Every structure is written in structure tokens, then in C-alpha cells.
Short mmCIF file of C-alpha atoms and ligand atoms in Angstrom, two decimals:
data_model
loop_
_atom_site.label_atom_id
_atom_site.label_comp_id
_atom_site.label_asym_id
_atom_site.label_seq_id
_atom_site.Cartn_x
_atom_site.Cartn_y
_atom_site.Cartn_z
CA GLU A 1 20.95 -7.13 -16.95
CA LYS A 2 19.88 -6.06 -13.49
CA GLY A 3 23.01 -3.98 -12.88
CA THR A 4 23.20 -2.79 -9.30
CA TYR A 5 19.67 -3.92 -8.46
CA PRO A 6 19.34 -6.97 -6.21
CA HIS A 7 16.37 -8.20 -8.25
CA PHE A 8 14.86 -7.70 -11.68
CA MET A 9 11.53 -7.03 -10.03
CA LEU A 10 12.86 -3.99 -8.17
CA LYS A 11 14.53 -2.70 -11.33
CA GLU A 12 11.34 -3.17 -13.33
CA ILE A 13 9.19 -1.43 -10.71
CA GLU A 14 11.55 1.52 -10.79
CA GLU A 15 11.59 1.67 -14.58
CA GLN A 16 7.90 2.51 -14.77
CA PRO A 17 8.14 6.32 -14.94
CA PHE A 18 10.62 5.90 -17.77
CA VAL A 19 8.29 3.45 -19.52
CA MET A 20 5.44 5.97 -19.34
CA ARG A 21 7.63 8.64 -20.90
CA ASN A 22 8.80 6.20 -23.55
CA ILE A 23 5.21 5.36 -24.48
CA ILE A 24 4.41 9.08 -24.76
CA THR A 25 7.29 9.47 -27.22
CA LYS A 26 6.51 6.37 -29.23
CA TYR A 27 2.84 7.21 -29.64
CA LYS A 28 3.35 10.82 -30.75
CA ASP A 29 3.96 11.91 -34.34
CA GLU A 30 6.10 14.86 -35.44
CA ASN A 31 3.15 17.24 -34.94
CA GLU A 32 2.67 16.08 -31.35
CA ASN A 33 -0.52 14.25 -32.33
CA ILE A 34 -1.23 10.69 -31.26
CA LYS A 35 0.27 8.21 -33.69
CA LEU A 36 -2.05 5.30 -34.27
CA ASP A 37 -2.41 3.02 -37.29
CA GLU A 38 -5.49 4.15 -39.24
CA ASN A 39 -6.62 0.52 -39.63
CA ILE A 40 -6.56 0.00 -35.87
CA ARG A 41 -8.56 3.17 -35.30
CA GLN A 42 -11.11 1.97 -37.86
CA ALA A 43 -11.25 -1.53 -36.36
CA VAL A 44 -12.17 -0.06 -32.98
CA LEU A 45 -14.69 2.32 -34.52
CA ASP A 46 -16.36 -0.53 -36.39
CA ALA A 47 -16.79 -2.62 -33.26
CA ASP A 48 -20.17 -2.71 -31.56
CA ARG A 49 -18.54 -4.46 -28.60
CA ILE A 50 -14.97 -5.16 -27.56
CA TYR A 51 -13.89 -8.44 -25.98
CA ILE A 52 -10.65 -8.20 -24.03
CA ILE A 53 -9.01 -11.59 -23.56
CA ALA A 54 -6.06 -12.12 -21.22
CA ALA A 55 -4.63 -13.98 -18.23
CA GLY A 56 -3.16 -13.01 -14.85
CA THR A 57 -1.85 -9.50 -14.60
CA SER A 58 -2.77 -8.78 -18.21
CA PHE A 59 -6.36 -9.72 -17.34
CA ASN A 60 -6.22 -7.25 -14.47
CA ALA A 61 -5.01 -4.57 -16.89
CA GLY A 62 -7.93 -5.57 -19.12
CA LEU A 63 -10.37 -4.81 -16.30
CA VAL A 64 -8.95 -1.31 -16.09
CA GLY A 65 -9.07 -1.12 -19.90
CA LYS A 66 -12.78 -1.89 -19.86
CA GLU A 67 -13.45 1.07 -17.58
CA MET A 68 -11.32 3.34 -19.74
CA ILE A 69 -12.79 2.33 -23.09
CA GLU A 70 -16.37 2.46 -21.82
CA LYS A 71 -16.00 5.76 -19.99
CA ILE A 72 -13.86 7.52 -22.59
CA ALA A 73 -14.91 6.02 -25.93
CA HIS A 74 -18.43 4.81 -25.02
CA ILE A 75 -18.01 1.34 -26.52
CA PRO A 76 -19.23 -1.63 -24.46
CA VAL A 77 -16.42 -3.90 -23.33
CA GLU A 78 -16.28 -7.34 -21.74
CA THR A 79 -13.03 -8.52 -20.19
CA HIS A 80 -12.61 -12.28 -20.05
CA ILE A 81 -10.12 -14.73 -18.58
CA ALA A 82 -8.68 -16.48 -21.62
CA SER A 83 -8.91 -20.02 -20.24
CA GLU A 84 -12.58 -19.50 -19.35
CA PHE A 85 -13.53 -17.93 -22.66
CA LEU A 86 -11.81 -20.78 -24.49
CA TYR A 87 -14.35 -23.37 -23.34
CA ASN A 88 -17.30 -21.16 -22.42
CA MET A 89 -17.73 -18.61 -25.16
CA PRO A 90 -20.48 -16.11 -24.38
CA ILE A 91 -23.01 -14.99 -27.00
CA LEU A 92 -21.10 -12.52 -29.15
CA SER A 93 -22.29 -9.21 -30.58
CA GLN A 94 -22.72 -8.61 -34.33
CA ASN A 95 -19.37 -6.90 -34.93
CA PRO A 96 -17.00 -7.77 -32.14
CA LEU A 97 -13.38 -6.69 -31.90
CA PHE A 98 -11.09 -8.98 -29.93
CA ILE A 99 -8.24 -7.38 -28.02
CA PHE A 100 -5.63 -9.76 -26.62
CA ILE A 101 -3.45 -8.34 -23.88
CA SER A 102 -0.25 -10.26 -23.27
CA GLN A 103 3.15 -9.18 -22.05
CA SER A 104 4.91 -12.16 -23.63
CA GLY A 105 2.54 -12.69 -26.53
CA GLU A 106 2.97 -16.42 -25.93
CA THR A 107 0.22 -17.31 -23.46
CA ALA A 108 -1.40 -20.53 -24.69
CA ASP A 109 -4.84 -19.84 -23.21
CA SER A 110 -5.05 -16.52 -25.05
CA ARG A 111 -3.72 -18.06 -28.24
CA GLY A 112 -6.43 -20.71 -28.09
CA VAL A 113 -9.08 -17.99 -28.11
CA LEU A 114 -7.30 -16.12 -30.90
CA VAL A 115 -7.30 -19.19 -33.13
CA ASN A 116 -11.00 -19.80 -32.48
CA VAL A 117 -12.21 -16.26 -33.09
CA LYS A 118 -10.11 -15.91 -36.22
CA GLU A 119 -11.81 -19.00 -37.53
CA LEU A 120 -15.11 -17.26 -36.90
CA GLY A 121 -13.85 -14.36 -39.01
CA HIS A 122 -13.58 -11.74 -36.24
CA THR A 123 -11.12 -8.84 -36.13
CA THR A 124 -8.19 -9.26 -33.72
CA LEU A 125 -5.72 -6.89 -32.10
CA THR A 126 -2.88 -7.86 -29.76
CA ILE A 127 -1.43 -5.46 -27.19
CA THR A 128 1.96 -6.90 -26.32
CA ASN A 129 5.44 -6.18 -25.12
CA VAL A 130 6.95 -8.56 -27.69
CA PRO A 131 5.96 -7.57 -31.23
CA GLY A 132 7.41 -10.67 -32.94
CA SER A 133 5.54 -13.01 -30.57
CA THR A 134 2.96 -15.61 -31.53
CA LEU A 135 -0.08 -13.54 -30.52
CA SER A 136 1.34 -10.56 -32.34
CA ARG A 137 2.05 -12.48 -35.54
CA GLU A 138 -1.27 -14.26 -35.58
CA ALA A 139 -3.53 -11.29 -34.80
CA GLU A 140 -4.51 -8.89 -37.55
CA TYR A 141 -3.13 -5.87 -35.69
CA THR A 142 -0.58 -5.23 -32.94
CA LEU A 143 0.01 -2.39 -30.49
CA HIS A 144 3.40 -2.38 -28.78
CA THR A 145 3.68 -1.53 -25.07
CA TYR A 146 7.36 -0.49 -25.26
CA ALA A 147 8.11 -1.51 -21.67
CA GLY A 148 11.44 -3.16 -22.51
CA PRO A 149 12.16 -6.79 -21.57
CA GLU A 150 10.40 -7.91 -18.40
CA ILE A 151 12.41 -10.64 -16.71
CA ALA A 152 10.93 -11.04 -13.21
CA VAL A 153 8.10 -13.55 -13.15
CA ALA A 154 5.91 -11.02 -11.34
CA SER A 155 4.70 -8.57 -13.96
CA THR A 156 5.00 -4.90 -13.01
CA LYS A 157 5.98 -2.50 -15.77
CA ALA A 158 4.06 -4.50 -18.38
CA TYR A 159 0.85 -3.85 -16.40
CA THR A 160 1.21 -0.08 -16.31
CA ALA A 161 2.40 -0.02 -19.95
CA GLN A 162 -0.66 -1.98 -21.05
CA ILE A 163 -2.93 0.45 -19.20
CA ALA A 164 -1.16 3.44 -20.78
CA VAL A 165 -1.64 2.03 -24.28
CA LEU A 166 -5.30 1.27 -23.53
CA ALA A 167 -5.73 4.89 -22.40
CA ILE A 168 -4.24 6.19 -25.64
CA LEU A 169 -6.43 3.85 -27.68
CA SER A 170 -9.54 4.94 -25.75
CA VAL A 171 -8.90 8.62 -26.30
CA GLU A 172 -8.06 8.25 -29.98
CA THR A 173 -11.26 6.31 -30.51
CA ALA A 174 -13.29 8.88 -28.62
CA ARG A 175 -11.84 11.68 -30.72
CA ALA A 176 -12.58 9.82 -33.93
CA LYS A 177 -16.17 9.43 -32.74
CA GLY A 178 -16.40 13.15 -32.03
CA ILE A 179 -16.67 12.69 -28.28
CA GLU A 180 -15.28 15.68 -26.44
CA ILE A 181 -12.39 14.81 -24.12
CA ASP A 182 -11.43 17.35 -21.50
CA PHE A 183 -7.89 16.07 -20.92
CA ASP A 184 -4.81 15.34 -22.96
CA PRO A 185 -3.90 11.67 -22.48
CA MET A 186 -0.19 12.26 -23.07
CA GLN A 187 -0.18 14.99 -20.46
CA GLN A 188 -2.01 12.66 -18.06
CA LEU A 189 0.57 9.94 -18.66
CA GLY A 190 3.29 12.49 -17.92
CA ILE A 191 1.53 13.46 -14.69
CA ALA A 192 1.23 9.79 -13.77
CA ALA A 193 4.95 9.27 -14.46
CA ASN A 194 5.81 12.15 -12.12
CA ALA A 195 3.48 10.75 -9.47
CA MET A 196 5.17 7.34 -9.82
CA ASP A 197 8.54 9.03 -9.28
CA ILE A 198 7.41 10.20 -5.84
CA PHE A 199 7.05 6.58 -4.67
CA MET A 200 10.55 5.72 -5.88
CA GLU A 201 11.73 8.09 -3.15
CA LYS A 202 9.49 6.50 -0.53
CA LYS A 203 10.85 2.97 -0.73
CA ASP A 204 12.07 2.93 2.86
CA GLU A 205 8.65 3.84 4.20
CA LEU A 206 7.00 1.18 2.04
CA GLU A 207 9.55 -1.39 3.15
CA GLN A 208 8.71 -0.57 6.76
CA MET A 209 4.99 -0.99 6.06
CA ALA A 210 5.65 -4.39 4.47
CA ARG A 211 7.56 -5.32 7.62
CA ASP A 212 4.85 -4.05 9.97
CA TYR A 213 1.87 -5.55 8.17
CA LEU A 214 3.12 -8.60 6.33
CA SER A 215 6.16 -10.15 8.03
CA VAL A 216 4.26 -12.90 9.80
CA THR A 217 0.64 -12.85 8.67
CA PRO A 218 -0.81 -15.90 6.87
CA ASN A 219 -3.23 -13.77 4.84
CA CYS A 220 -4.07 -10.28 3.64
CA PHE A 221 -7.11 -8.65 2.04
CA TYR A 222 -7.28 -5.79 -0.43
CA ILE A 223 -10.52 -3.90 -0.84
CA GLY A 224 -11.55 -1.22 -3.31
CA ARG A 225 -14.49 -0.19 -5.46
CA GLY A 226 -14.67 0.38 -9.21
CA MET A 227 -11.26 1.17 -10.64
CA ASP A 228 -9.72 0.61 -7.20
CA TYR A 229 -11.20 -2.88 -7.04
CA HIS A 230 -9.36 -3.80 -10.24
CA VAL A 231 -6.10 -2.52 -8.77
CA CYS A 232 -6.77 -4.52 -5.60
CA MET A 233 -7.00 -7.68 -7.69
CA GLU A 234 -3.63 -6.92 -9.20
CA ALA A 235 -2.13 -6.03 -5.81
CA SER A 236 -3.29 -9.31 -4.31
CA LEU A 237 -1.98 -11.33 -7.25
CA LYS A 238 1.40 -9.63 -6.83
CA LEU A 239 1.54 -10.38 -3.13
CA LYS A 240 0.48 -14.01 -3.36
CA GLU A 241 2.72 -15.02 -6.24
CA ILE A 242 5.95 -13.78 -4.72
CA SER A 243 5.41 -13.82 -0.94
CA TYR A 244 3.07 -16.88 -0.77
CA ILE A 245 0.79 -14.95 1.58
CA GLN A 246 -2.80 -15.89 0.86
CA ALA A 247 -4.23 -12.67 -0.50
CA GLU A 248 -7.51 -11.69 -2.05
CA GLY A 249 -8.74 -8.56 -3.81
CA PHE A 250 -12.38 -7.81 -3.06
CA ALA A 251 -15.03 -5.32 -4.03
CA GLY A 252 -15.41 -3.30 -0.82
CA GLY A 253 -19.13 -3.84 -0.56
CA GLU A 254 -18.90 -7.58 -1.14
CA LEU A 255 -16.75 -8.39 1.87
CA LYS A 256 -19.68 -8.34 4.27
CA HIS A 257 -21.47 -10.95 2.16
CA GLY A 258 -19.25 -13.70 3.48
CA THR A 259 -15.54 -13.06 3.47
CA ILE A 260 -15.61 -10.73 6.47
CA ALA A 261 -15.93 -13.91 8.54
CA LEU A 262 -12.20 -14.40 7.93
CA ILE A 263 -11.21 -11.14 9.59
CA GLU A 264 -9.54 -11.76 12.92
CA GLU A 265 -7.57 -9.65 15.36
CA GLY A 266 -4.62 -8.28 13.39
CA THR A 267 -5.63 -9.43 9.87
CA PRO A 268 -4.12 -6.93 7.45
CA VAL A 269 -6.65 -5.21 5.19
CA VAL A 270 -5.41 -2.78 2.57
CA GLY A 271 -8.09 -0.28 1.53
CA LEU A 272 -7.76 1.70 -1.69
CA ALA A 273 -9.92 4.79 -2.25
CA THR A 274 -9.10 7.08 -5.18
CA GLN A 275 -12.50 7.39 -6.85
CA GLU A 276 -14.68 10.36 -5.98
CA SER A 277 -18.00 8.53 -6.29
CA VAL A 278 -17.13 5.66 -3.95
CA HIS A 279 -14.32 6.69 -1.65
CA LEU A 280 -16.62 7.33 1.27
CA ASN A 281 -18.30 3.95 0.83
CA LEU A 282 -14.89 2.31 0.91
CA ARG A 283 -13.99 4.17 4.08
CA GLY A 284 -17.21 2.77 5.53
CA ASN A 285 -16.12 -0.75 4.54
CA MET A 286 -12.78 -0.18 6.25
CA LYS A 287 -14.59 0.80 9.45
CA GLU A 288 -16.51 -2.48 9.26
CA VAL A 289 -13.32 -4.55 9.14
CA VAL A 290 -11.56 -2.46 11.77
CA ALA A 291 -14.52 -3.11 14.09
CA ARG A 292 -13.70 -6.84 13.68
CA GLY A 293 -10.06 -6.34 14.61
CA ALA A 294 -8.44 -5.82 11.19
CA ASN A 295 -5.11 -4.04 10.91
CA PRO A 296 -5.95 -1.35 8.31
CA LEU A 297 -3.60 0.11 5.73
CA MET A 298 -5.46 2.86 3.94
CA ILE A 299 -4.33 4.22 0.56
CA SER A 300 -6.11 7.22 -0.92
CA MET A 301 -5.60 10.25 -3.12
CA GLU A 302 -4.93 13.88 -2.31
CA GLY A 303 -8.13 15.75 -1.66
CA PHE A 304 -10.06 12.72 -0.42
CA ASP A 305 -10.01 13.16 3.39
CA GLU A 306 -6.54 11.68 3.33
CA ALA A 307 -5.12 13.19 6.53
CA ASP A 308 -4.96 9.92 8.49
CA ASP A 309 -4.14 7.59 5.60
CA LYS A 310 -0.89 5.63 5.48
CA ILE A 311 -0.25 6.18 1.77
CA VAL A 312 -1.55 9.09 -0.29
CA ILE A 313 -1.14 9.26 -4.05
CA PRO A 314 -0.81 12.67 -5.71
CA ARG A 315 -3.90 13.97 -7.48
CA VAL A 316 -4.26 12.47 -10.95
CA ASN A 317 -7.18 12.06 -13.36
CA GLU A 318 -9.44 9.38 -11.85
CA LEU A 319 -9.18 7.12 -14.88
CA PHE A 320 -5.38 7.13 -14.60
CA THR A 321 -5.15 6.32 -10.88
CA PRO A 322 -4.26 2.62 -11.40
CA LEU A 323 -0.95 3.70 -12.96
CA VAL A 324 0.00 5.32 -9.68
CA SER A 325 -1.83 3.40 -6.96
CA VAL A 326 -0.33 0.10 -8.10
CA ILE A 327 3.22 1.34 -7.46
CA PRO A 328 3.14 1.26 -3.62
CA MET A 329 1.32 -2.08 -3.87
CA GLN A 330 4.15 -3.50 -6.01
CA PHE A 331 6.80 -2.23 -3.60
CA ILE A 332 4.95 -3.65 -0.61
CA ALA A 333 4.65 -7.06 -2.29
CA TYR A 334 8.33 -6.97 -3.19
CA TYR A 335 9.49 -6.14 0.33
CA ALA A 336 7.08 -8.60 1.93
CA ALA A 337 8.54 -11.39 -0.22
CA LEU A 338 12.06 -10.23 0.56
CA HIS A 339 11.48 -10.19 4.33
CA ARG A 340 9.93 -13.63 4.20
CA GLY A 341 12.99 -14.99 2.45
CA CYS A 342 11.27 -15.79 -0.84
CA ASP A 343 12.92 -16.02 -4.25
CA VAL A 344 11.45 -12.77 -5.57
CA ASP A 345 12.33 -13.06 -9.25
CA LYS A 346 11.60 -16.76 -9.56
CA PRO A 347 8.71 -17.73 -7.29
CA ARG A 348 7.97 -21.40 -6.82
CA ASN A 349 5.71 -23.25 -9.27
CA LEU A 350 5.60 -20.36 -11.76
CA ALA A 351 7.00 -19.70 -15.23
CA LYS A 352 7.38 -16.31 -16.89
CA SER A 353 5.25 -17.26 -19.82
CA VAL A 354 2.66 -19.98 -19.66
CA THR A 355 2.86 -21.63 -23.05
CA VAL A 356 0.80 -24.67 -22.19
CA GLU A 357 -2.91 -24.79 -21.52
O1 M6R B 401 2.55 -12.84 -20.96
P1 M6R B 401 1.15 -12.62 -20.46
O2 M6R B 401 0.85 -11.22 -20.16
O3 M6R B 401 0.13 -13.20 -21.42
O4 M6R B 401 1.07 -13.46 -19.15
C1 M6R B 401 -0.13 -13.59 -18.44
C2 M6R B 401 0.11 -14.13 -17.06
O5 M6R B 401 0.68 -15.40 -17.10
C3 M6R B 401 1.00 -13.20 -16.22
O6 M6R B 401 0.50 -11.90 -16.17
C4 M6R B 401 1.16 -13.73 -14.79
O7 M6R B 401 -0.07 -13.68 -14.13
C5 M6R B 401 2.24 -12.97 -14.04
N1 M6R B 401 3.05 -13.87 -13.29
C6 M6R B 401 1.67 -11.98 -13.07
O8 M6R B 401 2.65 -11.30 -12.37
#
């Protein structure tokens, strides 16, 4: 039920701080330690390489997951689009672990891969919002994202829930390997939840930005580097599927290798810079597009020369920034679709779960 909300999407965006807190509770035991099935921990420890398989928004969460697992747990990870992997399997490592990320647990492309790799005898884990689903039943192990039912076609809370679970998994694996971690993941998720809350109070501002930047434009670009690039891909998917604005997420440095030719007077370009090592490079990329007439909307983090930026996210651990930076992006996509008269919860040509190949 969407209650007093005009759309499920808006309700689901706003539920995200609650979902974070719910995940913290569900993944803690009575001694405040992380609760994780011993077999899952062992399966990750045994892997010499992890293959994340997913589609759409879940694939975008998988890109963030790769960064987290590699940086926190030091295990190499490849994230693959399910429908590509299905017919173009790369050379696998000796002891791979397959992680399927799927909100619905019913995505046919991902299931196709699951069936194939099970036949090859590989270990499988599904991260899903629907524990009784096909991918959950057919994989050896399941981790639940506890986001509650997601009804809007555009995935929002499932994305941040998937990332939160991947963070917990990364840290637990690191600890089991004896890698020293200088932060508490549950505390970081709590900090992210509080940072999300701040944007719930800034809806009017975000609505105005959607109006200013996206009411009439035929296209929009999102640029970021590293973790921010992955969020840009998710932000652009969100915008295009519900507002029908042609949108693309790009690696900041890649734009000048071709796509910058599309920048015209007034083209909106959203820049995201929350990562210490690359934020200045991204600002440089924004200057390049502004010089060609782009209409810039800069999003950054506290402490990163943010004085002139349109949106500033509160300071959070760099690996957890996607949980927060995606929130204004989701709101902006929502309001852009609304202003353009689109059917926000049920965009054209799309189904909530894609159960055919
Ligand atoms: O249920 P899944 O997570 O497996 O679904 C994958 C995609 O179909 C899904 O994320 C889709 O891209 C959403 N419409 C994105 O908002």
C-alpha cells in the first residue's frame, strides 16, 4: 500500500533510511556481532575470484560491490551483465564463487547463468529481496536484503539494500581473513542512514533542480570516476527509464574521447565527486563540458571544495558514499518524470521483473 504517497517510487525512496536500520538489526546477533551463516563466510573465503552476475540496477549495485569486496576483503571480483555472461562466458578462475544479485530473484538472464554454473559444479550465492524466489531456491546460499516489497518498476531501496549487504559481507570476509578494518560497518550504515535522512528534508530543492535542469531537455549526462562512476550509471538508468530522457553515465575522463561532441549550449551534465583520489580530476572534466556550454549540476561531499556545488552530501566513509549520493539522484529522476507527465510507477515498455530472456 502506498498510503498517502502519490507514488510507490516516492515511498520507496523515502523508506531507505529505515531499510538501512533494518539491515543493521537483521545482521546483528545478540552480542552485537555481525550475524552471517558460517557456510557463506567459508564459501567467500574459499573463493579465489568472485563473479557477480546481475541485470539493470542490480548490476549497478554489483559494480559498487566489486569495489567494496576488492578494497575491503582483497578478493578479485568481476561484475558481469547476466545476459552477456550467459552466451559469452569468460575464462573462469580455479575456485570461483558466483554471487547473483536480484531484487526479485526471478530475472531469467541471471537464472540462465545460475543453471549453467551449477552444472559446472561452482558455488552459488543469491543476494535477493525475495527469499522464496527462484534464484534463492536454486542457489546454494541466500542473503536477504530486507528492503520490504518493492513495487515501483524503478528500483530504489533494493539498490541501497544490496549495497549494504555487500558491505557487511565484505567486512565479515576481511575479518575472517585477518585483515584489519578501521571502521565498523554497522556504524557506517547508521551514518549513511542519517545522511539519507537529510535529503528527505530537501525534496523541494531537489524538485526545483529537476524543474530547472530537466523539464525540457532531450538528454542528460552523468559523469563520475571510480565509485562515483558506478553511481552515475545507476542515476542515468533511473532517469531514462521513468522520464524517457536519453541519459548516459560516463567515466569522467572518457567523455573527451568522443561523447563530448554531444554537449551543446544548455546540455545538462551532472557531475559527482565524492572520492578523495579523483575529485579534482572530475572537477576538471566538469570545466571541460562547461567550456562547451553544458549546464552543470555538481554533487560532491563535505570537505571536498564543495562551496559552490549544488548538492553536497554529508561526510561518510568513501566506500559507503553510493548509499547517500544516489538519493538526490533518485529524487531528481522522480521529479523529472513527474514534471514531464510520465507514469512514474509503471513506465512504458517495462515490467517489474523480467522473467523472459
Ligand atoms: O529483480 P532484479 O534485481 O533481478 O531486476 C533486474 C533489473 O531488471 C532491474 O533492476 C531493472 O533494471 C529496474 N527497472 C531498474 O530500476
